[in-house]
Amino acid sequence: MKIVIAQMQHETNTFSPVPTPWEAFGNDGPFLGQAAYDAMKGTRLPMAAFIDLAEAAGAQIVTPVAAWANPSGPVDANAYERICAIITDAVAQGCDAVFLDLHGAMVVADRTDDGEGTLLEKIRAVAPRTPIAVSLDLHANVTERMVRNCDVIAGYKTYPHVDQYESGHLAGSTLLRMLQGKVKPVMAWGNRPLLAHTLRENTGERPMKDFVDAARAAQADGLLAATAFGGFQQADIHDAGISVVTVADGSREQAQRACDAILDVAWKLKEEFIYQGEPLEQALARARQMALDTGGPILLLDHADNCASGATQDTMYVLREALRMGLTDIGVGPVRDPHAVAEMIAAGVGAKITLSVGGRMDMPAVKRKGEPLVLSGVVRAITDGEYTITGPQFQGMRCYMGRTAVLDTGAAEIVITEKNQEPWDRGVFTSVGIDPTRKRFLLLKSRMYFRPVFLPIAKGHVFCDSFGVGMSDWTQFEYKNLRRPIYPLDAFPAGHR
Ligand SMILES: [Zn+2]
């Protein structure tokens, strides 16, 4: 038995000005062949589960590519076609099954709004009868084309995502049982017109917990797999929003019934999927009081500039306001600014320097020009920006922030990087010599990944609403391709189903 195992992961924010070329994947381009195997084996990612399953089954394994990029703007068409060709070429050489570790929200510039569905179509074109298992992110914008062109779909059931391996394992093991003739997977898919806020998709609390629990219950009740997808909403595509995929053993009717029932759970809770914010000054004042009461660290969450939602990660609004209000002992990071990093490296560790930080990118989608902040401070550290995630999410993954420098202004120690990097691991601070547990405030450009990593060391957290292409106020974005009507952009009569 021979199995082709590949990864192609990108969450595309169609409003993001951050480009996504070939080099955005991996460290400097996707991992290919043996390098793909080496990069994935032993991690907690879906592709690692695929590899483990295939090896346990004694299968010959081909790993043509592992391509993972930070969320950003639409993927460059050439990069996409290259990744697709690498996968379809491997499949065309003959195999018994294909295991794919995909995100499910990839948009490709001038090509397709459905990168994954289009890839699956290309694979089906070269190998019409080869079974395909797919693992998807909880934030997948699932399309009918994806479901039509594969055999099994399973997605993450946690956000923050700490069950990526389990998702891959469920998809892969179900397909292996299909190959052994033990089950006959049949899928159903559906969605509801709901553009949920990712801030309200924490699977540890209502409403997302109820939505995911309904999928878990359906799975426990006899389905091969059931996934409640929160969707990715900063995407101006027809199918953005919540959806469900169910996989039944032989019965399409059973799959569809369960799919509809799970969707009803989300639709009934639609108001709760909408985040309610507060003015920035009020949020920071609350944080200041929390620090006085507890000593900190208090997390200041600059969620609008969260690069894991495709944001530029270089807006300075929250830090500017925090400094204006006199907050001190703030750990900040990371802020992406290659220019500032270069200036600080030229100055050297220990140098006193005054420079512009952040605000390098304009954000036409939210009608904002980049606004740098002029700061003076001491260059505390310069590193290569590399570290390995200690978990629990993305555990084992090697991370590359690009060259990285720390600016100490007295009130704030700011981690400044060449590349975008989600503060999803304490390594973003510890790798540059900052102990986040000793800070009064931690200003994180984070929406959700702070939860398993920084909440355990924090005395409190405050969402700081600001501007960025990751912001949660949908009325700031101009949707042209999204299906309408959709909640909350459009009103629905009470009791509407
Ligand atoms: Zn996600």
Coordinates of C-alpha atoms and ligand atoms in Angstrom, one line a residue:
M1 CA 0.0 0.0 0.0
K2 CA 1.3 3.4 -0.9
I3 CA -0.1 6.7 0.6
V4 CA 0.6 10.2 -0.5
I5 CA 0.6 12.6 2.5
A6 CA 0.7 16.3 2.0
Q7 CA 0.0 19.6 3.8
M8 CA -1.2 22.9 2.3
Q9 CA -2.4 25.3 5.0
H10 CA -3.3 28.9 4.6
E11 CA -6.1 31.0 6.1
T12 CA -6.6 33.9 3.7
N13 CA -7.8 37.3 4.9
T14 CA -8.9 38.8 1.6
F15 CA -8.8 42.3 3.3
S16 CA -5.1 41.9 4.3
P17 CA -2.4 43.8 2.6
V18 CA 0.2 41.2 3.7
P19 CA 1.4 39.3 0.6
T20 CA 1.6 35.5 0.5
P21 CA 4.3 34.4 -2.0
W22 CA 6.0 31.0 -2.2
E23 CA 8.5 32.2 0.4
A24 CA 5.8 32.8 3.0
F25 CA 5.3 29.0 3.3
G26 CA 7.7 27.3 5.7
N27 CA 10.9 29.2 6.6
D28 CA 11.8 30.2 3.0
G29 CA 9.4 28.1 0.9
P30 CA 7.5 24.9 1.6
F31 CA 9.3 21.8 2.9
L32 CA 9.7 19.3 0.1
G33 CA 10.1 15.5 0.1
Q34 CA 12.1 14.1 2.9
A35 CA 12.3 17.7 4.5
A36 CA 8.5 17.6 4.6
Y37 CA 8.5 14.3 6.5
D38 CA 11.2 15.5 8.9
A39 CA 9.4 18.8 9.6
M40 CA 6.1 17.1 10.4
K41 CA 7.0 13.7 12.0
G42 CA 6.7 13.8 15.7
T43 CA 4.7 17.1 15.9
R44 CA 1.1 17.4 17.0
L45 CA -0.1 18.4 13.6
P46 CA -2.6 16.5 11.4
M47 CA 0.2 15.5 8.9
A48 CA 2.1 13.8 11.8
A49 CA -1.0 11.7 12.6
F50 CA -1.2 10.7 8.9
I51 CA 2.4 9.7 8.9
D52 CA 2.0 7.7 12.1
L53 CA -1.1 5.9 10.8
A54 CA 0.5 5.1 7.5
E55 CA 3.6 3.7 9.1
A56 CA 1.6 1.7 11.6
A57 CA -0.3 0.2 8.6
G58 CA 3.0 -0.7 6.9
A59 CA 2.4 1.6 4.0
Q60 CA 4.9 3.1 1.7
I61 CA 4.8 6.8 2.4
V62 CA 5.3 9.7 0.0
T63 CA 5.4 13.2 1.5
P64 CA 5.8 15.6 -1.5
V65 CA 5.2 18.8 0.4
A66 CA 4.4 20.5 3.7
A67 CA 3.3 24.0 3.1
W68 CA 2.2 26.2 6.0
A69 CA 2.0 29.9 6.0
N70 CA 0.8 32.5 8.5
P71 CA -2.6 33.9 7.6
S72 CA -2.3 36.9 5.2
G73 CA -3.7 38.2 2.0
P74 CA -4.6 36.0 -1.1
V75 CA -2.0 33.5 -2.0
D76 CA 0.2 34.2 -5.0
A77 CA -1.2 32.2 -8.0
N78 CA 2.2 30.8 -9.0
A79 CA 2.9 29.6 -5.5
Y80 CA -0.4 27.9 -5.3
E81 CA -0.1 26.2 -8.7
R82 CA 3.4 25.0 -7.7
I83 CA 2.2 23.4 -4.5
C84 CA -0.8 21.8 -6.3
A85 CA 1.4 20.5 -9.1
I86 CA 3.8 18.9 -6.5
I87 CA 0.9 17.1 -4.9
T88 CA -0.9 16.0 -8.1
D89 CA 2.5 14.8 -9.6
A90 CA 3.0 12.6 -6.6
V91 CA -0.5 11.2 -6.9
A92 CA -0.2 10.7 -10.6
Q93 CA 2.7 8.3 -10.0
G94 CA 0.2 6.0 -8.4
C95 CA -1.0 5.5 -4.8
D96 CA -3.8 3.8 -2.9
A97 CA -4.8 6.8 -0.8
V98 CA -4.2 10.5 -0.3
F99 CA -4.1 12.1 3.1
L100 CA -4.3 15.9 3.1
D101 CA -3.6 18.3 5.9
L102 CA -5.5 21.4 4.7
H103 CA -6.9 24.6 6.4
G104 CA -10.0 25.1 4.3
A105 CA -10.0 28.9 3.9
M106 CA -7.4 29.5 1.1
V107 CA -8.1 32.1 -1.5
V108 CA -5.8 32.4 -4.5
A109 CA -5.3 35.7 -6.3
D110 CA -6.7 35.7 -9.8
R111 CA -7.4 31.9 -9.6
T112 CA -9.9 30.7 -7.0
D113 CA -11.9 31.6 -3.9
D114 CA -11.7 27.9 -2.9
G115 CA -8.0 26.8 -2.9
E116 CA -8.7 23.5 -1.2
G117 CA -11.8 22.6 -3.3
T118 CA -9.8 23.4 -6.5
L119 CA -6.8 21.3 -5.3
L120 CA -9.1 18.4 -4.6
E121 CA -10.6 18.7 -8.1
K122 CA -7.2 18.6 -9.6
I123 CA -6.3 15.5 -7.6
R124 CA -9.6 13.8 -8.7
A125 CA -8.7 14.7 -12.3
V126 CA -5.5 12.7 -12.2
A127 CA -6.8 9.9 -9.9
P128 CA -10.6 9.8 -10.0
R129 CA -11.0 6.6 -7.9
T130 CA -8.2 7.2 -5.3
P131 CA -9.7 7.7 -1.8
I132 CA -8.9 11.0 -0.2
A133 CA -9.0 11.9 3.5
V134 CA -8.8 15.6 4.6
S135 CA -8.2 17.2 7.9
L136 CA -9.4 20.8 8.1
D137 CA -9.0 23.7 10.6
L138 CA -12.0 24.7 12.7
H139 CA -11.9 28.0 10.8
A140 CA -12.4 26.4 7.4
N141 CA -15.0 28.0 5.1
V142 CA -16.2 24.6 3.8
T143 CA -17.6 24.5 0.3
E144 CA -19.7 22.0 -1.6
R145 CA -16.7 21.5 -4.0
M146 CA -14.5 20.3 -1.1
V147 CA -17.0 17.8 0.1
R148 CA -17.8 16.5 -3.5
N149 CA -14.1 15.9 -4.2
C150 CA -13.0 13.8 -1.2
D151 CA -14.2 10.8 0.9
V152 CA -13.7 11.8 4.5
I153 CA -13.4 15.3 6.2
A154 CA -12.7 15.8 9.8
G155 CA -11.8 19.1 11.4
Y156 CA -10.4 20.4 14.7
K157 CA -12.9 20.5 17.6
T158 CA -10.9 23.0 19.7
Y159 CA -10.1 26.7 19.5
P160 CA -7.4 27.4 20.4
H161 CA -6.4 24.3 18.3
V162 CA -5.0 21.7 20.6
D163 CA -6.5 18.6 18.8
Q164 CA -4.9 19.0 15.4
Y165 CA -3.3 15.5 15.7
E166 CA -6.6 14.0 16.7
S167 CA -8.3 15.6 13.7
G168 CA -5.8 14.1 11.3
H169 CA -6.0 10.8 13.1
L170 CA -9.8 10.6 12.8
A171 CA -9.7 11.5 9.1
G172 CA -6.9 9.1 8.3
S173 CA -8.0 6.2 10.3
T174 CA -11.5 6.4 8.9
L175 CA -10.1 6.3 5.4
L176 CA -7.9 3.3 6.3
R177 CA -11.0 1.5 7.6
M178 CA -12.7 2.3 4.3
L179 CA -9.8 0.8 2.4
Q180 CA -10.1 -2.4 4.5
G181 CA -13.8 -2.5 3.6
K182 CA -15.0 -2.0 7.1
V183 CA -16.9 1.2 6.6
K184 CA -18.5 3.2 3.7
P185 CA -18.1 6.9 4.5
V186 CA -20.9 9.1 3.2
M187 CA -20.7 12.9 3.8
A188 CA -23.2 15.7 4.3
W189 CA -22.4 19.4 4.4
G190 CA -24.4 22.5 5.2
N191 CA -24.1 26.0 6.5
R192 CA -26.2 28.8 8.0
P193 CA -26.0 32.5 7.2
L194 CA -24.0 33.4 10.3
L195 CA -20.7 35.4 10.3
A196 CA -19.6 34.6 13.8
H197 CA -16.8 36.5 15.6
T198 CA -13.8 34.4 16.2
L199 CA -13.6 36.0 19.7
R200 CA -16.8 34.2 20.4
E201 CA -15.5 30.8 19.1
N202 CA -13.6 29.7 22.1
T203 CA -14.6 26.1 22.4
G204 CA -14.4 26.2 26.2
E205 CA -17.5 28.4 26.6
R206 CA -20.9 29.1 25.0
P207 CA -21.9 29.5 22.2
M208 CA -19.1 27.6 20.4
K209 CA -18.9 24.9 23.1
D210 CA -22.5 24.0 22.5
F211 CA -22.0 23.9 18.7
V212 CA -18.9 21.7 19.0
D213 CA -20.5 19.5 21.7
A214 CA -23.4 18.8 19.3
A215 CA -20.9 17.5 16.8
R216 CA -19.2 15.4 19.4
A217 CA -22.5 14.0 20.5
A218 CA -23.4 13.1 16.9
Q219 CA -20.0 11.3 16.6
A220 CA -20.5 9.5 19.8
D221 CA -24.0 8.5 18.6
G222 CA -22.6 6.5 15.6
L223 CA -21.3 8.9 13.0
L224 CA -17.8 8.2 11.7
A225 CA -17.0 11.9 12.1
A226 CA -18.8 15.2 12.7
T227 CA -17.3 18.7 12.7
A228 CA -18.7 22.1 13.6
F229 CA -16.8 24.7 11.7
G230 CA -16.7 28.3 13.0
G231 CA -15.5 29.6 9.6
F232 CA -13.1 32.4 8.8
Q233 CA -15.0 35.7 8.4
Q234 CA -12.4 38.1 7.1
A235 CA -12.8 36.5 3.8
D236 CA -15.0 38.1 1.1
I237 CA -16.1 34.8 -0.5
H238 CA -19.5 33.3 -1.0
D239 CA -19.2 30.6 1.6
A240 CA -17.5 32.4 4.5
G241 CA -19.1 31.6 7.9
I242 CA -20.2 28.6 10.0
S243 CA -20.8 25.2 8.5
V244 CA -20.9 21.5 9.4
V245 CA -19.6 18.3 7.8
T246 CA -20.8 14.9 8.9
V247 CA -19.6 11.5 7.9
A248 CA -21.9 8.6 8.3
D249 CA -21.4 4.9 7.6
G250 CA -23.4 4.2 4.5
S251 CA -26.4 6.4 5.2
R252 CA -26.6 9.8 3.5
E253 CA -29.9 10.5 5.2
Q254 CA -28.3 9.9 8.6
A255 CA -25.4 12.2 7.7
Q256 CA -27.8 15.0 6.5
R257 CA -30.1 14.8 9.5
A258 CA -27.2 15.1 11.9
C259 CA -25.7 17.9 9.9
D260 CA -28.9 19.9 10.0
A261 CA -29.4 19.3 13.8
I262 CA -25.9 20.5 14.6
L263 CA -26.3 23.6 12.4
D264 CA -29.6 24.4 14.3
V265 CA -27.7 24.6 17.5
A266 CA -25.4 27.4 16.2
W267 CA -28.3 29.3 14.5
K268 CA -30.3 29.4 17.7
L269 CA -27.3 30.9 19.5
K270 CA -26.5 33.4 16.7
E271 CA -26.7 36.5 18.9
E272 CA -24.1 35.0 21.3
F273 CA -21.7 34.5 18.4
I274 CA -21.3 38.3 18.2
Y275 CA -18.6 40.0 20.2
Q276 CA -19.4 43.3 22.1
G277 CA -16.5 45.6 22.6
E278 CA -15.7 48.7 24.6
P279 CA -13.7 51.9 24.0
L280 CA -9.9 51.4 24.2
E281 CA -9.3 53.9 27.0
Q282 CA -11.9 52.2 29.2
A283 CA -10.3 48.8 28.5
L284 CA -6.9 50.0 29.4
A285 CA -8.2 51.8 32.6
R286 CA -9.7 48.5 33.7
A287 CA -6.4 46.7 33.0
R288 CA -4.5 49.3 35.1
Q289 CA -6.9 48.7 38.0
M290 CA -6.5 44.9 37.6
A291 CA -2.7 45.3 37.8
L292 CA -3.0 47.5 40.9
D293 CA -5.2 44.9 42.5
T294 CA -3.2 41.8 41.6
G295 CA 0.3 42.8 40.5
G296 CA -0.1 41.3 37.1
P297 CA 0.7 40.1 34.5
I298 CA -2.4 41.5 32.9
L299 CA -2.8 40.6 29.3
L300 CA -3.7 43.5 26.9
L301 CA -5.1 41.8 23.8
D302 CA -4.7 43.8 20.6
H303 CA -6.9 41.4 18.7
A304 CA -7.6 43.6 15.7
D305 CA -3.9 43.3 14.8
N306 CA -3.7 39.5 15.3
C307 CA -1.5 38.1 12.5
A308 CA -3.2 34.7 12.9
S309 CA -6.1 36.5 11.4
G310 CA -4.0 38.0 8.6
A311 CA -3.4 41.3 10.2
T312 CA -0.3 43.4 9.5
Q313 CA 1.0 43.0 13.1
D314 CA 2.5 46.4 13.1
T315 CA -0.2 48.8 14.3
M316 CA 0.8 50.9 17.3
Y317 CA -2.6 52.2 18.5
V318 CA -2.8 50.1 21.6
L319 CA 0.8 50.6 22.8
R320 CA 0.5 54.4 22.0
E321 CA -2.6 54.7 24.2
A322 CA -1.1 52.5 27.0
L323 CA 2.0 54.7 27.1
R324 CA -0.1 57.9 27.0
M325 CA -2.1 56.6 30.0
G326 CA 1.1 56.0 31.9
L327 CA 1.1 52.2 32.0
T328 CA 4.6 50.7 32.7
D329 CA 6.5 47.4 32.8
I330 CA 4.8 46.3 29.6
G331 CA 6.1 43.3 27.6
V332 CA 5.0 43.8 24.0
G333 CA 5.2 41.5 21.1
P334 CA 5.8 40.6 18.6
V335 CA 5.6 43.8 16.4
R336 CA 6.6 43.2 12.8
D337 CA 9.0 45.8 11.4
P338 CA 12.0 44.7 9.4
H339 CA 13.1 48.4 9.0
A340 CA 13.3 48.9 12.8
V341 CA 15.1 45.6 13.2
A342 CA 17.7 46.6 10.7
E343 CA 18.2 49.9 12.4
M344 CA 18.6 48.2 15.8
I345 CA 21.1 45.7 14.5
A346 CA 23.1 48.5 13.0
A347 CA 23.1 50.3 16.3
G348 CA 24.0 47.1 18.3
V349 CA 23.1 45.7 21.7
G350 CA 23.3 48.3 24.4
A351 CA 23.0 51.2 22.1
K352 CA 20.6 54.1 22.8
I353 CA 18.4 54.8 19.8
T354 CA 15.4 56.8 18.7
L355 CA 13.4 55.3 15.8
S356 CA 10.0 54.8 14.1
V357 CA 8.4 51.5 15.0
G358 CA 5.5 49.8 13.3
G359 CA 2.8 51.3 11.1
R360 CA 4.7 50.3 7.9
M361 CA 1.7 48.9 6.1
D362 CA -1.4 50.8 4.9
M363 CA -4.7 49.1 5.4
P364 CA -7.0 50.2 2.6
A365 CA -9.7 47.7 3.5
V366 CA -10.3 49.5 6.8
K367 CA -9.4 52.9 5.4
R368 CA -6.3 53.4 7.5
K369 CA -2.8 54.6 6.6
G370 CA 0.1 53.1 8.5
E371 CA 1.0 55.1 11.6
P372 CA 4.4 54.5 13.0
L373 CA 5.3 55.4 16.7
V374 CA 8.5 57.2 17.4
L375 CA 10.2 55.7 20.4
S376 CA 13.5 56.1 22.2
G377 CA 15.1 53.3 24.1
V378 CA 18.0 50.8 24.5
V379 CA 18.6 47.8 22.3
R380 CA 18.5 45.0 24.8
A381 CA 18.8 41.9 22.5
I382 CA 19.3 40.8 19.0
T383 CA 18.6 37.2 17.9
D384 CA 18.0 35.0 14.9
G385 CA 14.3 34.7 16.0
E386 CA 14.2 31.0 16.1
Y387 CA 12.6 28.8 18.8
T388 CA 10.7 25.6 19.1
I389 CA 7.1 25.6 20.4
T390 CA 6.8 23.9 23.8
G391 CA 3.1 23.7 23.6
P392 CA 0.4 22.8 24.1
Q393 CA -0.7 24.1 20.6
F394 CA 1.5 23.5 17.6
Q395 CA 3.8 21.7 19.9
G396 CA 7.2 20.8 18.5
M397 CA 6.9 23.2 15.5
R398 CA 10.1 25.1 14.8
C399 CA 9.3 28.9 14.5
Y400 CA 11.2 31.5 12.5
M401 CA 10.5 35.2 13.5
G402 CA 13.3 36.4 11.2
R403 CA 15.9 38.5 12.8
T404 CA 14.6 39.9 16.0
A405 CA 15.5 42.7 18.4
V406 CA 14.2 44.0 21.7
L407 CA 13.7 47.7 22.3
D408 CA 13.5 48.8 26.0
T409 CA 11.8 52.2 26.3
G410 CA 11.8 52.1 30.1
A411 CA 8.0 51.7 30.2
A412 CA 7.9 48.9 27.6
E413 CA 10.1 46.1 26.3
I414 CA 9.1 45.5 22.7
V415 CA 9.9 42.4 20.7
I416 CA 10.4 43.5 17.1
T417 CA 10.6 40.9 14.3
E418 CA 11.2 40.7 10.6
K419 CA 8.4 38.2 10.0
N420 CA 4.9 37.9 11.3
Q421 CA 4.6 35.7 14.3
E422 CA 1.6 35.0 16.4
P423 CA 2.2 35.2 20.2
W424 CA 1.2 31.5 20.5
D425 CA 4.1 30.4 22.7
R426 CA 6.1 31.9 25.5
G427 CA 9.1 31.4 23.2
V428 CA 8.3 34.7 21.5
F429 CA 9.5 36.3 24.7
T430 CA 11.8 33.8 26.4
S431 CA 13.8 33.3 23.1
V432 CA 14.9 37.0 23.4
G433 CA 15.5 36.9 27.1
I434 CA 12.2 38.3 28.4
D435 CA 10.5 36.4 31.2
P436 CA 6.8 37.1 30.6
T437 CA 5.8 35.9 34.1
R438 CA 7.6 38.9 35.6
K439 CA 5.9 41.7 33.6
R440 CA 3.0 43.8 34.9
F441 CA 1.4 43.9 31.5
L442 CA 1.8 41.8 28.4
L443 CA 0.6 43.5 25.2
L444 CA -0.1 40.6 22.9
K445 CA -1.4 40.9 19.3
S446 CA -3.5 37.9 20.1
R447 CA -7.1 36.8 19.7
M448 CA -7.3 33.3 21.1
Y449 CA -3.9 31.6 21.2
F450 CA -3.0 33.4 24.4
R451 CA -5.5 31.2 26.2
P452 CA -3.5 27.9 26.7
V453 CA -0.1 29.7 26.9
F454 CA -0.5 33.1 28.6
L455 CA -3.7 32.7 30.7
P456 CA -2.1 30.3 33.1
I457 CA 0.6 32.9 34.0
A458 CA -1.8 35.9 33.9
K459 CA -3.8 37.6 36.7
G460 CA -6.3 38.9 34.2
H461 CA -6.9 39.8 30.5
V462 CA -8.6 42.7 28.7
F463 CA -9.6 42.8 25.0
C464 CA -8.3 46.1 23.6
D465 CA -10.4 47.1 20.5
S466 CA -8.4 48.9 17.9
F467 CA -7.9 49.1 14.1
G468 CA -6.5 46.4 11.9
V469 CA -7.6 44.0 9.2
G470 CA -8.3 41.4 11.9
M471 CA -10.8 43.6 13.7
S472 CA -14.2 42.1 14.6
D473 CA -16.5 44.9 13.5
W474 CA -17.7 43.5 10.2
T475 CA -19.3 46.8 9.2
Q476 CA -15.8 48.1 8.7
F477 CA -15.2 45.7 5.8
E478 CA -16.7 45.9 2.3
Y479 CA -18.1 42.5 1.4
K480 CA -18.8 42.1 -2.3
N481 CA -18.8 38.3 -2.8
L482 CA -20.3 37.1 0.5
R483 CA -23.7 35.5 0.2
R484 CA -26.5 37.7 1.6
P485 CA -28.5 38.0 3.7
I486 CA -26.1 37.0 6.5
Y487 CA -26.2 37.6 10.2
P488 CA -25.2 40.0 11.8
L489 CA -24.8 42.2 8.7
D490 CA -28.4 41.6 7.8
A491 CA -31.4 41.3 10.1
F492 CA -33.4 38.1 10.4
P493 CA -36.9 37.9 11.7
A494 CA -37.3 36.3 15.1
G495 CA -37.7 32.5 14.9
H496 CA -36.1 32.4 11.4
R497 CA -34.5 29.0 10.6
Ligands
ZN1 ZN -8.0 28.1 13.0

